[in-house]
Each structure stands twice: as C-alpha cells, then as structure tokens.
Short mmCIF file of C-alpha atoms and ligand atoms in Angstrom, two decimals:
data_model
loop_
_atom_site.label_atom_id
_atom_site.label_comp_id
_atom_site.label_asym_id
_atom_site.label_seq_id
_atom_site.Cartn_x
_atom_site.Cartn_y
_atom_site.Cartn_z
CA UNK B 1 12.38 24.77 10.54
CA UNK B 2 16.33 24.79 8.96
CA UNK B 3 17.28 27.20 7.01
CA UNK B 4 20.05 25.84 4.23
CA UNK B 5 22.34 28.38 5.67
CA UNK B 6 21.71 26.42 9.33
CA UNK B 7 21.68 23.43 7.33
CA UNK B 8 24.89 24.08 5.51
CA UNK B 9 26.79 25.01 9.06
CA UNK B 10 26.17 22.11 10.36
CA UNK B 11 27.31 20.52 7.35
CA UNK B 12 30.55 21.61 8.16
CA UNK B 13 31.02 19.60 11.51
CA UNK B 14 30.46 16.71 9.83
CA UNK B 15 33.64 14.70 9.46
CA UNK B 16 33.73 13.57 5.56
CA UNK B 17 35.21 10.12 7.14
CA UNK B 18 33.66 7.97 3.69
CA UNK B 19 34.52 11.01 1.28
CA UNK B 20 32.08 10.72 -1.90
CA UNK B 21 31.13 7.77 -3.07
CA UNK B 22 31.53 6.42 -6.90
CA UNK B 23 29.08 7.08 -9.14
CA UNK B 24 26.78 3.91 -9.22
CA UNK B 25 24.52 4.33 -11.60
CA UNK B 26 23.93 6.94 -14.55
CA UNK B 27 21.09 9.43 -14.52
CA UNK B 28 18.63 8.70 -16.86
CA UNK B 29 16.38 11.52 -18.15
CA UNK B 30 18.11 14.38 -17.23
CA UNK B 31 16.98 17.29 -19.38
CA UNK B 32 18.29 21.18 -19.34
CA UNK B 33 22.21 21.97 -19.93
CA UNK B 34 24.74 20.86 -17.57
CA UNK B 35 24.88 23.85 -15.88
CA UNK B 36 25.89 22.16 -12.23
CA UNK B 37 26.24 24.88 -9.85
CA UNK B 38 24.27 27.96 -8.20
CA UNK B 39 25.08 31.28 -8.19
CA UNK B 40 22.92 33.09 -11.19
CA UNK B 41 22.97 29.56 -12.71
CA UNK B 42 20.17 27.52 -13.50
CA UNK B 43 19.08 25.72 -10.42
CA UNK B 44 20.11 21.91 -11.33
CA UNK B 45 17.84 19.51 -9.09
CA UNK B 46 18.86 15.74 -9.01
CA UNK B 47 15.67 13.87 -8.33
CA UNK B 48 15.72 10.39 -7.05
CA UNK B 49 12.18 8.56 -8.22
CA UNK B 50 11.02 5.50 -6.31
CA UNK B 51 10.25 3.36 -9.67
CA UNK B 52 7.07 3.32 -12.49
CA UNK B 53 4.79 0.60 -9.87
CA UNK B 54 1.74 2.32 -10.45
CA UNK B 55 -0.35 5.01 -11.90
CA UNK B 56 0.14 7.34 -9.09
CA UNK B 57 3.99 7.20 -9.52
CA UNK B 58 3.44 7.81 -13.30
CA UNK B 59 1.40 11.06 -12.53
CA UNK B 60 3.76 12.54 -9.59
CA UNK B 61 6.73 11.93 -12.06
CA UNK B 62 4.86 13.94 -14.80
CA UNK B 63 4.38 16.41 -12.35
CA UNK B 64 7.58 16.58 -11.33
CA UNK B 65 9.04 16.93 -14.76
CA UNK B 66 7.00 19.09 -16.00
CA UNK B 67 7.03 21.39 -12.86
CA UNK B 68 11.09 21.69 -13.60
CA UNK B 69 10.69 22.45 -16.71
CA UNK B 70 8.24 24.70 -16.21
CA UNK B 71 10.69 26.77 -13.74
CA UNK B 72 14.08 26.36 -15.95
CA UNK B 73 15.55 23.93 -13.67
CA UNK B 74 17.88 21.34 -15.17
CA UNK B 75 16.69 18.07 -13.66
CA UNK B 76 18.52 15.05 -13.21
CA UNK B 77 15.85 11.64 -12.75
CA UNK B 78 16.45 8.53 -12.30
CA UNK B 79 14.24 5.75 -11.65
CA UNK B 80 15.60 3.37 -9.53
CA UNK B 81 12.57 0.82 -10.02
CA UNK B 82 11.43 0.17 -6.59
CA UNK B 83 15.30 -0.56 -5.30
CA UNK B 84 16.89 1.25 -2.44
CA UNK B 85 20.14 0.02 -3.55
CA UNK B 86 19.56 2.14 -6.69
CA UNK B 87 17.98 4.92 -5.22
CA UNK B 88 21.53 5.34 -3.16
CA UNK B 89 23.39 4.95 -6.29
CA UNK B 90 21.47 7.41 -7.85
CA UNK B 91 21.72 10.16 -4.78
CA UNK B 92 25.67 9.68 -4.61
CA UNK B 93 25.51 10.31 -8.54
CA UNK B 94 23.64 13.62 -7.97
CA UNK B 95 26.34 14.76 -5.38
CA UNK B 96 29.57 13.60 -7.25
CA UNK B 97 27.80 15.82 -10.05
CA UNK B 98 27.58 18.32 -7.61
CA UNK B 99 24.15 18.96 -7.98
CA UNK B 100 22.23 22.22 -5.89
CA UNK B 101 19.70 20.25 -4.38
CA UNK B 102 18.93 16.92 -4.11
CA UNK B 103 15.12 15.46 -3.83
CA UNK B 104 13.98 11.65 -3.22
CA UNK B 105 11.17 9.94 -2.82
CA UNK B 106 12.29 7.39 0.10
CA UNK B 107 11.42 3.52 -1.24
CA UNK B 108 11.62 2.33 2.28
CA UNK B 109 12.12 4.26 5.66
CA UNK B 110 15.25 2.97 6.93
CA UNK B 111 18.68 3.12 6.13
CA UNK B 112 19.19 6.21 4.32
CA UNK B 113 21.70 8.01 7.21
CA UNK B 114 24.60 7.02 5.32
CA UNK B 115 23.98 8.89 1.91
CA UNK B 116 22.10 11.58 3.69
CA UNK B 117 25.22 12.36 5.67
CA UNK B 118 27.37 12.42 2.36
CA UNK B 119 24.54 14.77 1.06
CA UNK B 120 25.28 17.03 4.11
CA UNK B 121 28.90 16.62 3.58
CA UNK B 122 28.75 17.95 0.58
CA UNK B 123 26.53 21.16 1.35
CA UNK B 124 23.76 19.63 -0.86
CA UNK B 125 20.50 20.16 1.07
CA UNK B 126 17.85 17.34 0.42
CA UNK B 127 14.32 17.60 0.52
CA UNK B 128 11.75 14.23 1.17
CA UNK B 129 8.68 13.98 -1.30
CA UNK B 130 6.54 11.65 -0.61
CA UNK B 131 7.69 9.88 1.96
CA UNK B 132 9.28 10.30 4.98
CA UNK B 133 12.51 7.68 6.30
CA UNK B 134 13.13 7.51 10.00
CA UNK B 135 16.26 9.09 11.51
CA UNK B 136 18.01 9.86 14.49
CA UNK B 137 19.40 13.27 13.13
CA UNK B 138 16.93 15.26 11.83
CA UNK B 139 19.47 17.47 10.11
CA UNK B 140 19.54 15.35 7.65
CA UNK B 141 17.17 16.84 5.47
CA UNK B 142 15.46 20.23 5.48
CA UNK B 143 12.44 19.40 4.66
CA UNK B 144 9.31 16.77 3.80
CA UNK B 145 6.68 17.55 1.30
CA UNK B 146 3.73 14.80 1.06
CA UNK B 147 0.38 13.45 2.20
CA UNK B 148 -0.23 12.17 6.15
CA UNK B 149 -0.49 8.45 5.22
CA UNK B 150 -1.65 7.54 8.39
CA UNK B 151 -4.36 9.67 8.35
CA UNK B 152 -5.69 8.44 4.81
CA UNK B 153 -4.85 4.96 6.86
CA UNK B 154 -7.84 6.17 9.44
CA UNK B 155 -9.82 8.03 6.77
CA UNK B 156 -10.51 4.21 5.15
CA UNK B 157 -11.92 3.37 7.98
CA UNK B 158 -13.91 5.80 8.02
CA UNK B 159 -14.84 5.40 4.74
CA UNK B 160 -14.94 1.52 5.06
CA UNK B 161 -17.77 2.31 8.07
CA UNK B 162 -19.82 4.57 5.42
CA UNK B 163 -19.69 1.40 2.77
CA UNK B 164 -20.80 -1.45 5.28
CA UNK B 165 -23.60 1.20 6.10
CA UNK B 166 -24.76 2.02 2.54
CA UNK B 167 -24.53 -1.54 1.45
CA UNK B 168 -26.36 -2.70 4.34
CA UNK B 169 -23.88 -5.10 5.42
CA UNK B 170 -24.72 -6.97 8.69
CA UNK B 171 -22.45 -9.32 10.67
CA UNK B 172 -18.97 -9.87 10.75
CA UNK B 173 -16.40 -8.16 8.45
CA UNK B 174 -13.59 -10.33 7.25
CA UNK B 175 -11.20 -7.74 5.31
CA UNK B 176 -8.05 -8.84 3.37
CA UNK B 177 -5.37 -5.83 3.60
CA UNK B 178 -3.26 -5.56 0.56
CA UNK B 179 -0.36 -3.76 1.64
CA UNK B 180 2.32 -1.52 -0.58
CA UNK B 181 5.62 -2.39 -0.20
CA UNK B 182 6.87 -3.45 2.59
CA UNK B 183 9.37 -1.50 4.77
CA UNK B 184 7.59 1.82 2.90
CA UNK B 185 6.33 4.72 4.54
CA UNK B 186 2.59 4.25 2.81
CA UNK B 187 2.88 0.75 3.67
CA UNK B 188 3.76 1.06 7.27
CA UNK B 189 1.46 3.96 8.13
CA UNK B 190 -2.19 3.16 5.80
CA UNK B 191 -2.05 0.02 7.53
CA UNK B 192 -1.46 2.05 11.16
CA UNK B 193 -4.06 4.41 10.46
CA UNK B 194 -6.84 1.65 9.91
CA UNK B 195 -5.87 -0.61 12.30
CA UNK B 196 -6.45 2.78 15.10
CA UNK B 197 -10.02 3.37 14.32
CA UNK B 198 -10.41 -0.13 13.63
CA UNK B 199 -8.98 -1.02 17.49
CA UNK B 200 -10.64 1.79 18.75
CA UNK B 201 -14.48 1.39 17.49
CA UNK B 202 -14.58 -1.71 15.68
CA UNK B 203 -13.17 -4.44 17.82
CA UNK B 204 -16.13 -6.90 17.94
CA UNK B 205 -17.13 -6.90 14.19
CA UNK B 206 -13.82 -6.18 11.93
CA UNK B 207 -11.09 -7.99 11.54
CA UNK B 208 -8.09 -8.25 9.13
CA UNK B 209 -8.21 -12.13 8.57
CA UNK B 210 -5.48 -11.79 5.82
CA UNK B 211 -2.88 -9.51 4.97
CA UNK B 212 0.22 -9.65 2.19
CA UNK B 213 1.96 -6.83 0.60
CA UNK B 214 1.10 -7.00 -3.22
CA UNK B 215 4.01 -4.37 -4.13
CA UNK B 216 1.80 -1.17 -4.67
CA UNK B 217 1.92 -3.34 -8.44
CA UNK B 218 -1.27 -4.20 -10.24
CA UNK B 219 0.26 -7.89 -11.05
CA UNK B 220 0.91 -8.11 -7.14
CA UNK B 221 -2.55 -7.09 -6.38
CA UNK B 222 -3.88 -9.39 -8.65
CA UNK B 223 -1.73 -12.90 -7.65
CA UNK B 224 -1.99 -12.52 -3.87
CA UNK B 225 -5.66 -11.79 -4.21
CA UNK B 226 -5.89 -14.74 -5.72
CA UNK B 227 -4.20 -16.45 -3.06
CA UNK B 228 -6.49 -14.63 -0.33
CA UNK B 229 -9.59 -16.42 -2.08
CA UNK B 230 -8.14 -19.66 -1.97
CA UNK B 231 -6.84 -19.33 1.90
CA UNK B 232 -10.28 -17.36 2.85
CA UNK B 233 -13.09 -17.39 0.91
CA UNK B 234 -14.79 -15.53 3.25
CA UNK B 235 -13.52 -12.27 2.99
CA UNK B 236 -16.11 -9.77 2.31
CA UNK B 237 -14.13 -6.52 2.38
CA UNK B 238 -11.00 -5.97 0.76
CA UNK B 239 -8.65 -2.87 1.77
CA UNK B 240 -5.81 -2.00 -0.91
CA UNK B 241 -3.09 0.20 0.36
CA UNK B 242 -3.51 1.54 -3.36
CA UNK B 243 -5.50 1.21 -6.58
CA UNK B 244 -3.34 -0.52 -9.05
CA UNK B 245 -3.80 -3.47 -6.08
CA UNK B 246 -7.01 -3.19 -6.16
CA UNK B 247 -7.25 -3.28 -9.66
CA UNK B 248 -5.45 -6.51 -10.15
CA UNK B 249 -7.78 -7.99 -7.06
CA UNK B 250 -10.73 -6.93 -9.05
CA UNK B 251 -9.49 -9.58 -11.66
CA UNK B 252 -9.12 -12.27 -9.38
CA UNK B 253 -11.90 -11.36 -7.38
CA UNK B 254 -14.05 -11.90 -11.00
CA UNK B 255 -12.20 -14.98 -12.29
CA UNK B 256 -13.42 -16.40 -8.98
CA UNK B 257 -17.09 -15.52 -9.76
CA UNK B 258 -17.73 -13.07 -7.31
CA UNK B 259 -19.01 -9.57 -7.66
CA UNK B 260 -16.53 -7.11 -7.30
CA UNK B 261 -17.85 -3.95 -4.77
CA UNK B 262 -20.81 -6.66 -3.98
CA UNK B 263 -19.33 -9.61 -2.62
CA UNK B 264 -16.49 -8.22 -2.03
CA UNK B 265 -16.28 -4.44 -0.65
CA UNK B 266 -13.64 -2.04 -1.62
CA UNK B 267 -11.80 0.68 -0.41
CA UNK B 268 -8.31 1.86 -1.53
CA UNK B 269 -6.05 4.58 -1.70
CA UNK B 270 -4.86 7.26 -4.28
CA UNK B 271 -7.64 8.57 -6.91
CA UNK B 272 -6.25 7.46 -9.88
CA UNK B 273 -8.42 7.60 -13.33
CA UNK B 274 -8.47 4.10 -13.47
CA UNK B 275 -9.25 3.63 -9.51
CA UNK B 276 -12.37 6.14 -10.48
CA UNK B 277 -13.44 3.93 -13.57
CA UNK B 278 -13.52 1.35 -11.67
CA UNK B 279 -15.56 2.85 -9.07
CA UNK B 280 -18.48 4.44 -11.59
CA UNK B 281 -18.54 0.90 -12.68
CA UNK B 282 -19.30 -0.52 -9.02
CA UNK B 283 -16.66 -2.21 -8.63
CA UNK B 284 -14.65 0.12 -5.95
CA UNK B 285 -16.87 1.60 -2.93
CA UNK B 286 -14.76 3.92 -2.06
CA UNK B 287 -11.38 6.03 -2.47
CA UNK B 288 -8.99 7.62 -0.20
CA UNK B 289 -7.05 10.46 -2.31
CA UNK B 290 -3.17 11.10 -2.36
CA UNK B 291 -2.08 13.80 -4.57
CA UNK B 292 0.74 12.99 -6.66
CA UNK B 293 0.48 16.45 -8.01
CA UNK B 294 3.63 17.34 -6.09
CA UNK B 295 5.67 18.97 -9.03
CA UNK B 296 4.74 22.76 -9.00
CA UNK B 297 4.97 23.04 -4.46
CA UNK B 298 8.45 20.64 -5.00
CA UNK B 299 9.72 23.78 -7.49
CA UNK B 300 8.67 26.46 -5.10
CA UNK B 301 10.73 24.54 -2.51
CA UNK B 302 13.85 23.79 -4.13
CA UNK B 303 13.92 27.91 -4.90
CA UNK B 304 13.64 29.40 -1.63
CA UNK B 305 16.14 26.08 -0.14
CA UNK B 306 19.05 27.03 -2.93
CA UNK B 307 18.17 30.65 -1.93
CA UNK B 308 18.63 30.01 1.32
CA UNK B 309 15.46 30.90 2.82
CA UNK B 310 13.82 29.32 6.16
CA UNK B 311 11.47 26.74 4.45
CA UNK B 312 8.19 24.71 6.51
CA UNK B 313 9.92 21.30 8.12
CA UNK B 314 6.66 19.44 6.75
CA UNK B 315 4.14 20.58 4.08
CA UNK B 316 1.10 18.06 4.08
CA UNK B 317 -1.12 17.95 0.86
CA UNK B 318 -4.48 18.19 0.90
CA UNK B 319 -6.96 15.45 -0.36
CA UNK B 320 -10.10 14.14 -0.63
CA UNK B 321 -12.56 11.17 0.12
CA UNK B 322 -14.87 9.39 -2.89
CA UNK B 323 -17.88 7.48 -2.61
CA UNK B 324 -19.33 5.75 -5.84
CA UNK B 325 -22.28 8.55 -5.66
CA UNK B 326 -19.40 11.10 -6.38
CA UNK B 327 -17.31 8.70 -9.14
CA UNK B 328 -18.95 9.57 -12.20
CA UNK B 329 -19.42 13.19 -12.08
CA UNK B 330 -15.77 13.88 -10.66
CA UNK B 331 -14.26 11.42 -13.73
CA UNK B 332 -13.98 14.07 -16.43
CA UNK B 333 -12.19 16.49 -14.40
CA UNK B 334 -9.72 13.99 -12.47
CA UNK B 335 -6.12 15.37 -13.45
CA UNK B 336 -4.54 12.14 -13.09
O1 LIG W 401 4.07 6.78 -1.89
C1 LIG W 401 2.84 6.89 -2.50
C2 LIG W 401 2.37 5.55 -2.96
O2 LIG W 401 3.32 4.96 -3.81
C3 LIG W 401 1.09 5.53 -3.75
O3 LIG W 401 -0.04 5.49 -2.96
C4 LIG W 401 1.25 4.25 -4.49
O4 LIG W 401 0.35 4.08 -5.54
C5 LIG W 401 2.65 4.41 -4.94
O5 LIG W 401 3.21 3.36 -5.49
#
C-alpha cells in the first residue's frame, strides 16, 4: 500500500539527473479544458492506451472515456498503436503538461523504469491498468488495477479439460497456442497459466505442438493460423490468448475445410460480442472472460490517489468462464 503523500516523499530523493524529457508526441483526444493542475481544479488524468488491436481494447477505451467524463476529469489519450516507443512519448507528454495523474496500460513489461522515474520526479503518481511491467523499485507506481492473467491462463485449461470431455475427444491433444504480443503481460502469463495445469495433470495427453504470437490482431490470428495448418495439420485444439485471434483462425481454419469448434477445438480469452457470436454459432467451445470494463474503478482510483489517500497496491477484476450451453442466452446482455 503507498499513499501519494509516501509516494510523493520519496519522489523527492530522487535525483532529476535526465530532467523532463521533450514532448514526443501530441495527445490525441484529449477532451475537458486545460485546466492542468490540482487543488479545487478539475482532476486532469493523462492516459496512455496500448493501441485499437482488438475489440477488448475498443471496449476498455470506451470505458475509460466515458468513465472520465462521467466524473469531470479532463483526460488526455493517446493511442500509441501497440508501440512502447510511443507509449513513452506519450507519458513524458503527460508530465511536461504537468498532468495530476498519469495512467498506462503497459504494451510490454519491461523497460518502463526510465519514464516511471521521471513520473516520480515530477510528483506525478502513476497507476497500471491492465497490465502490470516488471520492476526492481516498486515505488514506481502506486498502484495496478486489472485481471490475474495467469489465472485466466489456468482457467483455459480448465476449461479446455471440460471441452475434450463434452466433445468426447479421445487420444492425444495437439493444441496450437496463439499468443498476444509478445513481451506483454497477457502474453507472458495466459501462456504460464496453461502450461501449469497443463504440466501438472496433463503431461501424457496434451501438448502445445505449435505456438506463434498472432499480435492479439484478428489479421495475425488469421495468417499464422494459416501457417499452423500447413506446418501441422494435426492440431485438434487451438488456444487463442484472445478472441480477435481466434476469430481470424476461424477463417483459416474454414478456408482449409475443417469445422471450426469440431475439428478444431477452441478456447480463448476475453468475452467479446463477437467471441460470443461465434461461440452460439459452434464455432468457439469455450471463453475465458477479462473485463475491459475498467473505466468507472480507474475514476474512483485516480480520486482518492490526487487526494492523497492510501489506495489497494493491486485491485483484481472479477470474471467469468463460458461454455457454448451458456453463449446464447448471455449474448443479449454482454456489455461489450
Ligand atoms: O491486456 C488485455 C489484452 O489486450 C486483451 O485480452 C486483448 O484482447 C488485448 O489486446
């Protein structure tokens, strides 16, 4: 737990050896005035978006946008399309702007110390959504809000175990792993959580044959699926690290003439509409959820950091799991 008091004490030790960087890249989409500073001020929160890859990112950016407006914030976005490079650009932006609070959804999980330590420099306290990024000092942020991706990593498996069963699969399991992108915390950590159970209770019958990050991208999915068929035409399970991936595999997986969530079992992450269209079609057997719907608990955060309250080190979100039995009556009401 750091307080942004604590937070902005220690701040002061640090030596400001690189000063602030230059501005790198303009904000796009900022919205509200320009009010830039606390103190009976709007709250202005500079928000540093992984990209537009898939329909999860689409909904959590909604959410987040809506969510400031919502509480009067004046939000500064960017998208920094799936570029760390940009992302940095865009957090050095925020704190030349001198911005209250800074937020980011990490694109990868190293090399962020750098910024972070400008950040602190600065007295700008930055929350993680999303995903986390590996550090040696820990006072680098005050706090991370998002899902446990390694336990939706072992809750496929578990769910993976379930389809086998109810399709009555018998013999070996070749799966093909489309991974997100690599170096990313969802990347790094689905494919952790899988391979555990998978180690631990299935290490006679399953077996990743091929794996290949597809970019968390529908296009991705879709060519290096197409490349798994040729290499392995095998495979009889597929596990996406997400559904856009999944959704593109489902292409190739048809233009090669086999039955999607017959010939080829499916389980992926996230919950997306599409993701559940797909599975009340039978073409996905199963869905891990991760709640993009991070907006409104983000808000509450920022608040009580710029207040400087103690906030929670790590909020997890909760999800669900989805079978094809459950697909069709839980469509209507999916949110995203
Ligand atoms: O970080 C969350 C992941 O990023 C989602 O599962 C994926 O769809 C997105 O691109």
């Amino acid at each position: 737990m750091l307080s942004r008091r604590n937070f902005l004490t220690a701040a002061v030790g640090v030596a400001a050896a690189g000063g602030l960087a230059a501005c790198a890249k303009e904000d796009e989409g900022s919205s509200g005035s320009d009010s830039s500073s606390g103190g009976g001020k709007k709250i202005t929160l500079g928000f540093a978006q992984v990209g537009s890859e898939s329909g999860w990112r689409t909904a959590n950016t909604k959410s987040v946008k809506e969510a400031a407006k919502e509480a009067g914030y004046n939000l500064k976005f960017s998208d920094a399309q799936q570029k760390q490079e940009n992302q940095i650009s865009a957090i050095r932006s925020y704190i030349a702007q001198k911005v209250n609070v800074i937020a980011f959804s990490p694109v990868v999980v190293t090399g962020w110390d750098a910024v972070l330590k400008e950040a602190k420099t600065a007295k700008i306290p930055v929350i993680l959504t999303d995903r986390s990024i590996e550090t040696s000092d820990d006072s680098l942020y005050v706090s991370f809000i998002g899902s446990d991706f390694i336990d939706e990593g072992r809750r496929a498996a578990k769910m993976l175990e379930k389809v086998l069963e109810k399709a009555g699969h018998k013999g070996a399991v070749k799966i093909a792993q489309l991974e997100g992108t690599t170096g990313a915390a969802p990347a790094i950590e689905r494919a952790k959580g899988f391979k555990e159970i998978m180690d631990a209770e299935h290490k006679d019958d399953w077996k990743v044959v091929v794996s290949q990050t597809g970019d968390f991208t529908r296009a991705g999915g879709k060519q290096v699926m197409a490349a798994f068929l040729q290499s392995n035409p095998d495979i009889n399970v597929l596990y996406a690290h997400n559904d856009d991936m999944a959704l593109g595999a489902i292409q190739s997986i048809e233009a090669a003439g086999k039955k999607p969530g017959k010939d080829i079992l499916i389980v992926s992450v996230d919950g997306v509409k599409d993701g559940f269209v797909a599975m009340s079609e039978g073409k996905i057997n199963g869905i891990v959820e991760c709640n993009p719907l991070l907006g409104p608990q983000l808000m509450d955060l920022v608040k009580k950091v710029n207040d400087g309250e103690t906030v929670e080190r790590r909020i997890k979100t909760k999800e669900g799991d989805f079978l094809q039995e459950q697909a069709k009556e839980a469509l209507p009401t999916r949110k995203y």
